[in-house]
Structure formats: structure tokens, C-alpha cells
mmCIF file of C-alpha atoms (C1' of nucleotides) in Angstrom:
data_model
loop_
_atom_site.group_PDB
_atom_site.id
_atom_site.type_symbol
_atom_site.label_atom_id
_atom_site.label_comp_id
_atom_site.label_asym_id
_atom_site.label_seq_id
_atom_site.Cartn_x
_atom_site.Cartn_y
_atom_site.Cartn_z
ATOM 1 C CA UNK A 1 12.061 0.022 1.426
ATOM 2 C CA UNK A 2 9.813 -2.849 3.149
ATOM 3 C CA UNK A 3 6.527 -2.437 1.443
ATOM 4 C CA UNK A 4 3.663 -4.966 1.281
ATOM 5 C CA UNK A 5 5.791 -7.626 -0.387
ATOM 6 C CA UNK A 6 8.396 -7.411 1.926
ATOM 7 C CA UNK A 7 7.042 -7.066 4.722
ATOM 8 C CA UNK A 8 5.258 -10.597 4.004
ATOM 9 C CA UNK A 9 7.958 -12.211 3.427
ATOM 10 C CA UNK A 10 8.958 -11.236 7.139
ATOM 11 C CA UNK A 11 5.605 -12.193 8.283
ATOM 12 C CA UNK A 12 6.539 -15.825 7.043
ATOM 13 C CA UNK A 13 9.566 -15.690 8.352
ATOM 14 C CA UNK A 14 7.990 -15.116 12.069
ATOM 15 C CA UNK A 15 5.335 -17.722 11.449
ATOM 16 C CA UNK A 16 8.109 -20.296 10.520
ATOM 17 C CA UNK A 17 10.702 -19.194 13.583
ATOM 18 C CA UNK A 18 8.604 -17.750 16.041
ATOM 19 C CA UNK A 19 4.946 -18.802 16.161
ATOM 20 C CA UNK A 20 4.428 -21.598 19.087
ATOM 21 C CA UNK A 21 7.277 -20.350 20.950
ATOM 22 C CA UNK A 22 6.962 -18.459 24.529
ATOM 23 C CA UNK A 23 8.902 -15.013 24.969
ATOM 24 C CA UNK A 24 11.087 -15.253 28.518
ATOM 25 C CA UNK A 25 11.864 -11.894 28.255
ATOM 26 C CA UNK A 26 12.195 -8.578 26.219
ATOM 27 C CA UNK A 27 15.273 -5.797 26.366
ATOM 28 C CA UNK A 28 15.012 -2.832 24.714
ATOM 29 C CA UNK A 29 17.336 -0.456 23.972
ATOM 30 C CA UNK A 30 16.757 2.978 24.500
ATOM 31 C CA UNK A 31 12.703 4.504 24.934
ATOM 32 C CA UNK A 32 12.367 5.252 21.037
ATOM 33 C CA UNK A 33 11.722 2.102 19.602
ATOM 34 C CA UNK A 34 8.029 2.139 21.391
ATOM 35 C CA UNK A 35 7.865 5.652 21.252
ATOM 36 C CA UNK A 36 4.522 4.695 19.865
ATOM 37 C CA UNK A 37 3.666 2.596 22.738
ATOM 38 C CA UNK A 38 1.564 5.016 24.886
ATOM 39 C CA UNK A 39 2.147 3.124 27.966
ATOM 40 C CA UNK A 40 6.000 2.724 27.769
ATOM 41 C CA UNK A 41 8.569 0.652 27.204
ATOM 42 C CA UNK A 42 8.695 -0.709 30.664
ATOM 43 C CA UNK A 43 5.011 -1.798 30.197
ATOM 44 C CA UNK A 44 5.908 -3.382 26.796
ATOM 45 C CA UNK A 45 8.487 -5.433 27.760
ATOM 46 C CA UNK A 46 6.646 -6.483 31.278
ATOM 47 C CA UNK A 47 3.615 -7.825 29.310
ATOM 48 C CA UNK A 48 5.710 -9.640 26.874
ATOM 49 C CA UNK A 49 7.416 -11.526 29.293
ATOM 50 C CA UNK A 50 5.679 -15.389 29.635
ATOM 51 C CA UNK A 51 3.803 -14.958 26.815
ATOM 52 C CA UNK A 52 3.176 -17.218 24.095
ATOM 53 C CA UNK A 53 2.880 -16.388 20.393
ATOM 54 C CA UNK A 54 -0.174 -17.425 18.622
ATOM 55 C CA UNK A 55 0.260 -16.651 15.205
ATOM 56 C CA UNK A 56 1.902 -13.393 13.009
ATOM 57 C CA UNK A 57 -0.979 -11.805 11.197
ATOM 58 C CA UNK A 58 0.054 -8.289 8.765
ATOM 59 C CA UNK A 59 -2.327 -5.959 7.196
ATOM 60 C CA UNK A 60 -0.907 -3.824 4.324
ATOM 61 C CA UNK A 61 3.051 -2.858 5.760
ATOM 62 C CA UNK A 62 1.895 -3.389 9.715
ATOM 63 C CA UNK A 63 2.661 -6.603 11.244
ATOM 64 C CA UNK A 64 2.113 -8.174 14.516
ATOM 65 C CA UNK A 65 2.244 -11.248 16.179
ATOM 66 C CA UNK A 66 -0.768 -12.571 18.282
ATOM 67 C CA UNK A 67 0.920 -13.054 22.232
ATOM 68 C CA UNK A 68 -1.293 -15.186 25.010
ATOM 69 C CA UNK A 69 -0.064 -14.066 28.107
ATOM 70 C CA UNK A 70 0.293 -15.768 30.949
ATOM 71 C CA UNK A 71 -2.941 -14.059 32.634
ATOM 72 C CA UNK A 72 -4.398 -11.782 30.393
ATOM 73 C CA UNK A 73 -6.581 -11.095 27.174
ATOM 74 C CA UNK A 74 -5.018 -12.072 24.170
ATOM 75 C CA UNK A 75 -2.903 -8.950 22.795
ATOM 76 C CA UNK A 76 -1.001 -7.690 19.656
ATOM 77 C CA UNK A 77 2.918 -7.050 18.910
ATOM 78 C CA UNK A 78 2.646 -4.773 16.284
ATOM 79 C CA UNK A 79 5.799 -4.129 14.129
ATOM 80 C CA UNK A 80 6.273 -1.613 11.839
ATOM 81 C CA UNK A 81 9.635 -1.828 9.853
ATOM 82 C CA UNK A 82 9.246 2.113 8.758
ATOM 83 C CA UNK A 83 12.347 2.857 6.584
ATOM 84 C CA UNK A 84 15.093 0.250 7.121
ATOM 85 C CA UNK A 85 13.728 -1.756 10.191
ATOM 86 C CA UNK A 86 14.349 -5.381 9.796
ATOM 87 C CA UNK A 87 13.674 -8.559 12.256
ATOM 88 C CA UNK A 88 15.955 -11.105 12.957
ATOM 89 C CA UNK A 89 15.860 -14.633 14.023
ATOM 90 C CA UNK A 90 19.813 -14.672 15.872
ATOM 91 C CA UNK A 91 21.399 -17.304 17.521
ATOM 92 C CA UNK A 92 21.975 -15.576 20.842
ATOM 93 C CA UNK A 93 25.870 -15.509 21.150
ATOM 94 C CA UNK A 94 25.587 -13.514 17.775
ATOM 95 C CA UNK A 95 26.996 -9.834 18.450
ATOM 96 C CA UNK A 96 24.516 -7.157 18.492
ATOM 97 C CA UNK A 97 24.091 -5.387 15.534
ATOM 98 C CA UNK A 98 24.820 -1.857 15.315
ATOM 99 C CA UNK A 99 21.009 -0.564 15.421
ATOM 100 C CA UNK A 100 19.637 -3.070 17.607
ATOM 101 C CA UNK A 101 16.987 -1.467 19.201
ATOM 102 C CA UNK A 102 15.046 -4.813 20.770
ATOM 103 C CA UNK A 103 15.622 -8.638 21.742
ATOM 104 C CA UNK A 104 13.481 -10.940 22.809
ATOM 105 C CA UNK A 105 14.748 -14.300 24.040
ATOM 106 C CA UNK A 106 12.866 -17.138 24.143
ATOM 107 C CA UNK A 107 11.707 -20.093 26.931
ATOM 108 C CA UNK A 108 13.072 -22.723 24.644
ATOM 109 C CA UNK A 109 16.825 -21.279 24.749
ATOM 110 C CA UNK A 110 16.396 -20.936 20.640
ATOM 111 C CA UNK A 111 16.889 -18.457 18.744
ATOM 112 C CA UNK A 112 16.307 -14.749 19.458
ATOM 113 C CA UNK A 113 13.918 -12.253 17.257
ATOM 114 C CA UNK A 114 16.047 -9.271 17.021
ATOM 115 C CA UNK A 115 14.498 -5.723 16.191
ATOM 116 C CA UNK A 116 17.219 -3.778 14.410
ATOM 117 C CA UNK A 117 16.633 -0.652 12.435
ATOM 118 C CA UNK A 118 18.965 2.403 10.907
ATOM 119 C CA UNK A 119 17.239 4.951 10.613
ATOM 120 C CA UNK A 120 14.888 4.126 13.714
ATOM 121 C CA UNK A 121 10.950 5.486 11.585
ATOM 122 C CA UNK A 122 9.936 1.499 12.574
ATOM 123 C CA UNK A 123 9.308 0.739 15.942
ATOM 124 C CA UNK A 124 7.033 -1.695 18.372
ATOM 125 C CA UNK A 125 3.888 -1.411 20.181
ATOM 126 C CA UNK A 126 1.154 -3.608 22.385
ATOM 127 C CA UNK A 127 -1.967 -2.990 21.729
ATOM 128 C CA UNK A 128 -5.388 -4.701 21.954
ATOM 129 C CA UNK A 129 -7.028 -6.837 19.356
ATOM 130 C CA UNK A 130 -10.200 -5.563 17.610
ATOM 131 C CA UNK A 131 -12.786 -6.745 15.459
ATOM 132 C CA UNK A 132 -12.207 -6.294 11.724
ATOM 133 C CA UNK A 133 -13.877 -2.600 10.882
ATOM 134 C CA UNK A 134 -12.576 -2.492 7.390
ATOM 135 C CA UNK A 135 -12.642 -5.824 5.796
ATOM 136 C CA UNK A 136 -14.942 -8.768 5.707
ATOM 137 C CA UNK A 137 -13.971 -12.426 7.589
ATOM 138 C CA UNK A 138 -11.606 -14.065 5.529
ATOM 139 C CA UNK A 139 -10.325 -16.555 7.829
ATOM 140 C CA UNK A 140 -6.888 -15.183 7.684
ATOM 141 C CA UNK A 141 -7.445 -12.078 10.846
ATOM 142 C CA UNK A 142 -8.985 -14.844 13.178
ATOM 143 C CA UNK A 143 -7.118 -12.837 16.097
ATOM 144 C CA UNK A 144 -9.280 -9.913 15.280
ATOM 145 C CA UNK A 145 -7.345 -6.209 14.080
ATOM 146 C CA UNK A 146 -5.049 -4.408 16.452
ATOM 147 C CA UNK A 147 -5.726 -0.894 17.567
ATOM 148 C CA UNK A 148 -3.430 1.031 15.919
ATOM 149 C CA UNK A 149 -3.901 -0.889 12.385
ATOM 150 C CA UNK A 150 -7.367 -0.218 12.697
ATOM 151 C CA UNK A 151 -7.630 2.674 10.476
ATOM 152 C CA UNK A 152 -5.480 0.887 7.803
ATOM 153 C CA UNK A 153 -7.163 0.097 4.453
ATOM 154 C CA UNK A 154 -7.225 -3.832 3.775
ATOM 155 C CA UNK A 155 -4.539 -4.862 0.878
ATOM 156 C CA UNK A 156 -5.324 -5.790 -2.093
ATOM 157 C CA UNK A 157 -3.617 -9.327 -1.461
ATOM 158 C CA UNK A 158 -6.093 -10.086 1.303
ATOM 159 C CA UNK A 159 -8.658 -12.633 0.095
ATOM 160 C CA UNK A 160 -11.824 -10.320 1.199
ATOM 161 C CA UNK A 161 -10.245 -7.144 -0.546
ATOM 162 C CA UNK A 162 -13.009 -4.922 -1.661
ATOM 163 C CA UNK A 163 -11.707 -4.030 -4.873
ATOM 164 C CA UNK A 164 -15.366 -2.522 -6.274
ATOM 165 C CA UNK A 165 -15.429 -0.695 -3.373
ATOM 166 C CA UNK A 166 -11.854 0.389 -3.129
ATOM 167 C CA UNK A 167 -12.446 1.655 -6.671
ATOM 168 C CA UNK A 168 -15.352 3.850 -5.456
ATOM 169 C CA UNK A 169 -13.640 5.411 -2.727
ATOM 170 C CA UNK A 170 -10.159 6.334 -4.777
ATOM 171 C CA UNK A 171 -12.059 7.675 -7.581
ATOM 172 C CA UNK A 172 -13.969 9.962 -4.901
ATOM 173 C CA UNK A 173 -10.937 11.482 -3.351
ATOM 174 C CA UNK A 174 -9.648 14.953 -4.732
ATOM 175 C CA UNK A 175 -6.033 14.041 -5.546
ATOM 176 C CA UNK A 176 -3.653 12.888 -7.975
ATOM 177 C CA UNK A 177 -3.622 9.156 -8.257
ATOM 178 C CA UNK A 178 -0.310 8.315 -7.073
ATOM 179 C CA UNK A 179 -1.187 10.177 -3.750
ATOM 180 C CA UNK A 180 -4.436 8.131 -3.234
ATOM 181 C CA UNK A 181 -2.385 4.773 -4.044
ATOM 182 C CA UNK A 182 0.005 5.913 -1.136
ATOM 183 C CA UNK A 183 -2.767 6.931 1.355
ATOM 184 C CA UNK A 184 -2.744 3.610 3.447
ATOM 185 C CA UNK A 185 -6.496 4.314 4.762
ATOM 186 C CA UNK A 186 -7.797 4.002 0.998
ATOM 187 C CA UNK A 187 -6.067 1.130 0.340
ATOM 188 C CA UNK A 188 -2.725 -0.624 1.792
ATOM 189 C CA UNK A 189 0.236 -2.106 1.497
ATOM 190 C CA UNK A 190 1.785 0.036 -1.673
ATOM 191 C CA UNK A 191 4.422 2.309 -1.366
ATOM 192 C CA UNK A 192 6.930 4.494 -3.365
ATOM 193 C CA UNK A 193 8.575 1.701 -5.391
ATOM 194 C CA UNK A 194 5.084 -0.020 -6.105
ATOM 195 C CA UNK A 195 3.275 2.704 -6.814
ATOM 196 C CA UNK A 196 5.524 3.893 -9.830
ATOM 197 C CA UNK A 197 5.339 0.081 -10.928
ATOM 198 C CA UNK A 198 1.834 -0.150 -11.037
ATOM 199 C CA UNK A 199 1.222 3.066 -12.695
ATOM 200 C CA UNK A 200 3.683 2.726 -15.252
ATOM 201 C CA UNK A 201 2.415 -0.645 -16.072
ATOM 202 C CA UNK A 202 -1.250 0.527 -16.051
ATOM 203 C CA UNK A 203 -0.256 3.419 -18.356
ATOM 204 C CA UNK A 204 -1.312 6.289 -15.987
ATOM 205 C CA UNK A 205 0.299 9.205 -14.809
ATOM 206 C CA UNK A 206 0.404 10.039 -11.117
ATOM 207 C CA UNK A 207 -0.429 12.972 -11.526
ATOM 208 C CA UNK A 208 -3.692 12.138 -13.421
ATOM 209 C CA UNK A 209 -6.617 12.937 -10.571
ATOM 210 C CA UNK A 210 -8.259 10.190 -9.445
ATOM 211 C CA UNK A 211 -11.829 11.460 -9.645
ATOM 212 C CA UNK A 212 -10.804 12.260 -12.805
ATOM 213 C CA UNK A 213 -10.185 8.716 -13.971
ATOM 214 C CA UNK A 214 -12.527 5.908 -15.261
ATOM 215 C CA UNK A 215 -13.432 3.547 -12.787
ATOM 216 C CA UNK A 216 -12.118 0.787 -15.046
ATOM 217 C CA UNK A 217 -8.953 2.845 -15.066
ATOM 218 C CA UNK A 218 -8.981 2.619 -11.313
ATOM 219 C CA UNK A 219 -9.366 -0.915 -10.997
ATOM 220 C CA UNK A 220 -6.787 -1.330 -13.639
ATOM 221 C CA UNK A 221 -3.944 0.660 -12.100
ATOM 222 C CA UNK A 222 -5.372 -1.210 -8.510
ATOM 223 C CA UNK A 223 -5.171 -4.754 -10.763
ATOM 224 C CA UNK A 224 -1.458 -3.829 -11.164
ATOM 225 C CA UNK A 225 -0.268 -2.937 -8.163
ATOM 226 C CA UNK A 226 -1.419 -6.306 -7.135
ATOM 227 C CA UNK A 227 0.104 -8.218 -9.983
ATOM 228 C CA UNK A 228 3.562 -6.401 -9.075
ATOM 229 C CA UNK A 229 3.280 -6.847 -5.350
ATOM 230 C CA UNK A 230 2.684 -10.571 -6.330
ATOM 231 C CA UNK A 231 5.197 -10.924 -8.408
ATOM 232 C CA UNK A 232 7.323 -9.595 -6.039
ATOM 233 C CA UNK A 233 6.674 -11.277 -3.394
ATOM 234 C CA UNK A 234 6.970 -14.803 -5.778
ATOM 235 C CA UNK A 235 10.968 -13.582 -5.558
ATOM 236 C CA UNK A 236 11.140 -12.178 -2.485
ATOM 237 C CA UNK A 237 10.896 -15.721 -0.935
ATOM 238 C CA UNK A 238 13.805 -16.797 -3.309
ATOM 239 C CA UNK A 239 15.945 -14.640 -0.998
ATOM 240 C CA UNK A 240 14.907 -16.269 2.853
ATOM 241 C CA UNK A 241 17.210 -17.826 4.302
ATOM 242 C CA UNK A 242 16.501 -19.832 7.613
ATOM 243 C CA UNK A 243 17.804 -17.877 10.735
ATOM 244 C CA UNK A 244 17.468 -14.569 8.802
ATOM 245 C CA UNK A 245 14.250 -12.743 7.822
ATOM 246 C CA UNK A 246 15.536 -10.021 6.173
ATOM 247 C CA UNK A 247 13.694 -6.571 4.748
ATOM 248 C CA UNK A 248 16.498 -3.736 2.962
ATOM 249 C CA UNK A 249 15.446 -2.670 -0.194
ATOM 250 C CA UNK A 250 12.716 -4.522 -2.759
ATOM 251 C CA UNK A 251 12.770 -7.716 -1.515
ATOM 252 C CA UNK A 252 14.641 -10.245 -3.254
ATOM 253 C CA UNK A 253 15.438 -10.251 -6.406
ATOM 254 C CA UNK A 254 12.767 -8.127 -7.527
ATOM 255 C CA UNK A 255 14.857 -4.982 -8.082
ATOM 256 C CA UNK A 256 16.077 -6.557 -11.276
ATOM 257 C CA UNK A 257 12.675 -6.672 -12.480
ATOM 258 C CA UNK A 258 11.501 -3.049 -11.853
ATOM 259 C CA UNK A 259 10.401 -1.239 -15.095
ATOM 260 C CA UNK A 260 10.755 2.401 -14.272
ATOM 261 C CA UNK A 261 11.068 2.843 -10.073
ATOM 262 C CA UNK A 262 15.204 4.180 -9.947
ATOM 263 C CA UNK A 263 15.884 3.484 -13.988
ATOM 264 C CA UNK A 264 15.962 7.110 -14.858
ATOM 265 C CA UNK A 265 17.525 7.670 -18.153
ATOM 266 C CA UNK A 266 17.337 4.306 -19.333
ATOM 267 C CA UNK A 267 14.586 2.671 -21.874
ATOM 268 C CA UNK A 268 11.323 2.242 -20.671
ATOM 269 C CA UNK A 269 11.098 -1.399 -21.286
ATOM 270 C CA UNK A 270 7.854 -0.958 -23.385
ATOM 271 C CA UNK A 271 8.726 1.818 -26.054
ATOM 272 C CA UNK A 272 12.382 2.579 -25.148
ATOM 273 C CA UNK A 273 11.802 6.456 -24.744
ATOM 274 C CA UNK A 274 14.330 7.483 -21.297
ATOM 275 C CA UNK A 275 12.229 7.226 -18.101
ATOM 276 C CA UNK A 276 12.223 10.297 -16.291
ATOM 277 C CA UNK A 277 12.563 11.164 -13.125
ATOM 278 C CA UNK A 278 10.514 14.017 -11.277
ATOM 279 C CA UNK A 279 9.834 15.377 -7.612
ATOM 280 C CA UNK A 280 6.612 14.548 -5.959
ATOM 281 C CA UNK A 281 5.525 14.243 -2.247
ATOM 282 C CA UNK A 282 8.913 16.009 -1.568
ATOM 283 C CA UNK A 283 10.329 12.053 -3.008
ATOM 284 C CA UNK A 284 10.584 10.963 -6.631
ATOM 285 C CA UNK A 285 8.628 10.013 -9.180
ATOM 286 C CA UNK A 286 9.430 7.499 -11.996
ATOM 287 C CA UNK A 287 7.635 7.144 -15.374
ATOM 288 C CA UNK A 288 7.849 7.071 -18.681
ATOM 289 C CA UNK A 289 6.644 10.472 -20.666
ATOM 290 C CA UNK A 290 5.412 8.191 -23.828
ATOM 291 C CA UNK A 291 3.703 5.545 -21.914
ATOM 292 C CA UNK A 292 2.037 7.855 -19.533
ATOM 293 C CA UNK A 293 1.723 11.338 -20.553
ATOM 294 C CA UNK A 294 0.992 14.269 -17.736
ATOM 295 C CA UNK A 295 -2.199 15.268 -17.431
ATOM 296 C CA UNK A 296 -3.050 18.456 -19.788
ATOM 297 C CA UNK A 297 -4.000 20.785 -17.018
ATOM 298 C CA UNK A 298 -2.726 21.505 -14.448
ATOM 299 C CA UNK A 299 -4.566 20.172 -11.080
ATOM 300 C "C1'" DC B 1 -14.492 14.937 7.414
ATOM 301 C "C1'" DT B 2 -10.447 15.810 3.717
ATOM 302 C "C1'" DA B 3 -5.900 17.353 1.789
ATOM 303 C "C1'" DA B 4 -1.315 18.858 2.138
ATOM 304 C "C1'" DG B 5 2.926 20.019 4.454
ATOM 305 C "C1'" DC B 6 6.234 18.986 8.152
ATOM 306 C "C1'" DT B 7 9.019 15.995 10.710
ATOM 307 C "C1'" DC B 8 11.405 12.135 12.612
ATOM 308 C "C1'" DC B 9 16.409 9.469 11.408
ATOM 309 C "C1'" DT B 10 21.111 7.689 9.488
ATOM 310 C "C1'" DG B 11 24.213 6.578 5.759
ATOM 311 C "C1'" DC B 12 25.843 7.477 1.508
ATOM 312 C "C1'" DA B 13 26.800 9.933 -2.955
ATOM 313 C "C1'" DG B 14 28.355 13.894 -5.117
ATOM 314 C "C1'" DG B 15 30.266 18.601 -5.498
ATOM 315 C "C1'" DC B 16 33.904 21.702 -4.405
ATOM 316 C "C1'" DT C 1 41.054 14.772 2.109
ATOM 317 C "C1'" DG C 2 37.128 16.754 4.397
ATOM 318 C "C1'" DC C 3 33.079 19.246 4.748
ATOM 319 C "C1'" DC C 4 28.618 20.271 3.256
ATOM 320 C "C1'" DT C 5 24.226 19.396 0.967
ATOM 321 C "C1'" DG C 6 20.816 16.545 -0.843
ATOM 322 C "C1'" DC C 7 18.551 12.338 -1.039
ATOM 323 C "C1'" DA C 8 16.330 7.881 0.340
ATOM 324 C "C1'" DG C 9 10.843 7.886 2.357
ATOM 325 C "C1'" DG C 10 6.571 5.688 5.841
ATOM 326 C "C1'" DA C 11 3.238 7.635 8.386
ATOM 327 C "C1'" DG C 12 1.782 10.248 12.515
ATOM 328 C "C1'" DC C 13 0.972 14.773 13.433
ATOM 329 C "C1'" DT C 14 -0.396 19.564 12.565
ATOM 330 C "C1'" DT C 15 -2.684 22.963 10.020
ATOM 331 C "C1'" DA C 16 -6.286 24.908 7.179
#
DNA sequence: CTAAGCTCCTGCAGGC
DNA sequence: TGCCTGCAGGAGCTTA
């Protein structure tokens, strides 16, 4: 599942293939790939057209690239891979995949970018560029925020991330911790797989309550989801090939390195006692019962 | 405002 | 072999 580490890796992957390059034109297949693009999908792919791509900018797991058009205000692609959604750089004489749900060909005859998703929760949208609500200028969102990102948390891999801050506000929320690492509008960019990393390596239950944690317990469990995200992300770009910018899965070769997300029954690589497996969120939970005992009472 | 549950979707594993 | 169920889960939406 594309989390923050993968979906960098794509974001790279864009800013190598795509950035400088001028979109000829846009086909979409089918209306729900921009079912979150108020104006439709004709609209989408109108304003694409002739426009030239300024740079691909991401805030926790949304991405978008920065498009000039030909006569208009500068304006956001924003990606969201959901589930399984993955982008593409194709050759175009490459067959279309199965779930291709968007192409975009380009002035230069190169390459296409290729939208392609199974189980179609990703998706496109255009929207307008803002000024930064949430974080402070750190030189990386020049373009300014897009609309729908807006309410999106900064990550903790930006270089302005609040982290005192982000502290304050987890530890105010009424909920177990593992919920309040998942809420993208506290902080971004962690998901399922991450979130049982960073726990398990911070020693915390997610179950514990967050207001009921220290604040240096916050910050620790928040230090750790950054460190794995990192790390991650350090493999991830092991995997990249050239024409391919590929998302299934933890990226890379990460999944060999995961402590307790999926290992149910084996060792918890710190005391050995089985990792267990629970339901949460109407998903699963991973942890180990030694490292990270359930809270006492019930919440 | 916050918190929690529902829902979208496809492919695959496992049980019988 | 084939059918069914459950599971994977990000995040917008609805409800309270």
C-alpha cells in the first residue's frame, strides 16, 4: 500500500521523467478516475492539454504536479494512488494495461505518464494552488498547496515539520494512538504498515490513548515513524527503474525489513515472543504483546 | 469542532 | 472444480 515512502519515490520518479515536459493531450477512461474532480473529466483533460509541468511537489500520500497552462493561472494535478494506483512512464506503443484509467501524451513524442489502478480508491483532480495554511516556508512548496491537500497535516519528512506542535495536538485528541497516527489532518503521510512499525519500535500499544501518553512518548512514537518512513524510502529507491515508477506494496525492498506489520506468529525481532495479530479500524493490527502491552483499561 | 462507522473497489486465499 | 466469504485498506462522507 503506497504510503509516504512510496509515494515519494513516485514523486521522484515524475520529477526525473516528467517535469519540463508539455502535456499534448489527456484520455481518460471512464468518469471515475476524477470522480473527485468537481468540474469533470471533460474539464480535466481540456485544461491539461498545452500545458507545461513545473515541478511534482507531494504532501504526506497526495501528490501533484505543478502545470502552466497555456493561458491561465498556474494549477495543480493532484494524484492520489489510494489502494493500488500506480503511475507509469510508458513508451507509447506499450499495450494498455488492464486498469488503465488515464494517459497523457506528451509534445515531445516521449514517453507517456500512465495512470493505472486495480482497485480504482486513487484517482486525479485539478485544482488551484494555495498558500501553505499548515506548515511554515520551507522552500520545498514554492508552488503554494493545492485545494484539496489543504486540510492535510504536513509530514514529518518535510523540513518545516512542527514536531512540538504535532506532539501537542496528538496528545489532545481523545483516541487511541494508532488512530491519531492514521488521521492525515494531525499529521501525514503514515499509514497501516507504518503505523504498526513505528509503534512497535517505540514500544507503545495502539491502543494506548493518546492524551493519555507522555508527550515525550508522543514525540518518540512520532521520531519513529519518521526513522521507518526514512529508512524505507533509503530502499525504496533501490527498486526504480527508469521508464517505470512503480508503487504495489512497501516500496522496495523494505518488506524484508518490517518487524511486526504481516509477521504474525513469528518472533518479534526484539524478545522473540509471537507477534500477534488483532482487528482494529475494521483492518489489522500488528504488535508484539511483550514489547507493547494493551493498555489496562479499557478506553 | 471532534470521533467513529460506512463505503467505494478488485483480486486472491482459504474453506467446503 | 467451483462457489462463497473474508480480507487487503485510504480517505471522503455521514452521523451523532
Amino acid at each position: 500500500m503506497p504510503e509516504l515512502p512510496e509515494v515519494e519515490v513516485v514523486r521522484r520518479g515524475l520529477s526525473d521523467h516528467v517535469v519540463g515536459r508539455t502535456v499534448a493531450r489527456a484520455v481518460l477512461t471512464g468518469s471515475r478516475v476524477a470522480r473527485r474532480h468537481a468540474a469533470g473529466p471533460t474539464d480535466l483533460t481540456d485544461r491539461v492539454a498545452g500545458a507545461r509541468i513545473l515541478a511534482a511537489d507531494r504532501r504526506g500520500k497526495y501528490l501533484w504536479l505543478v502545470l502552466a497552462p497555456p493561458e491561465d493561472d498556474t494549477l495543480a494535478l493532484v494524484v492520489h494512488l489510494g489502494m493500488s494506483g500506480q503511475l507509469l512512464v510508458q513508451h507509447a506503443a506499450a499495450a494498455p494495461e488492464k486498469h488503465l484509467h488515464a494517459r497523457f501524451d506528451f509534445t515531445d513524442g516521449g514517453p507517456q505518464l500512465r495512470f493505472v489502478d486495480q482497485r480504482t480508491f486513487g484517482g486525479l483532480a485539478l485544482a488551484e494552488l494555495h498558500a501553505d495554511q499548515r506548515g511554515a516556508p520551507d522552500g520545498v512548496h514554492v508552488h503554494g498547496i493545492p485545494a484539496p491537500v489543504l486540510h492535510i497535516a504536513p509530514d514529518p519528512l518535510e523540513p518545516a515539520f512542527d514536531r512540538a506542535g504535532t506532539v501537542r495536538r496528538m496528545r489532545s485528541r481523545d483516541s487511541e494512538v494508532k488512530r491519531v497516527l492514521l488521521d492525515q489532518s494531525v499529521v501525514s503521510g503514515i499509514g497501516n504498515i507504518y503505523a504498526d512499525e513505528a509503534l512497535w519500535r517505540a514500544g507503545v500499544h495502539g491502543r494506548r490513548s493518546a492524551s493519555a501518553l507522555t508527550r515525550p512518548a508522543l514525540g518518540r512514537v512520532l521520531d519513529h515513524a519518521a526513522e521507518v518512513m526514512r529508512e524505507a524510502l533509503g530502499q525504496g529507491g533501490t527498486s526504480f527503474d527508469a521508464l517505470y515508477v512503480n508503487v504495489n506494496g512497501a516500496s522496495g525492498y523494505f518488506d524484508r525489513s518490517l518487524a511486526v506489520y504481516g509477521q504474525t506468529g513469528r518472533p518479534c525481532p526484539r524478545c522473540g515472543t509471537p507477534v500477534l495479530r488483532e482487528q482494529f479500524m475494521n483492518r489489522s493490527s500488528h504488535f508484539c504483546p511483550r514489547c507493547q502491552p494493551r493498555p489496562r483499561v479499557s478506553r
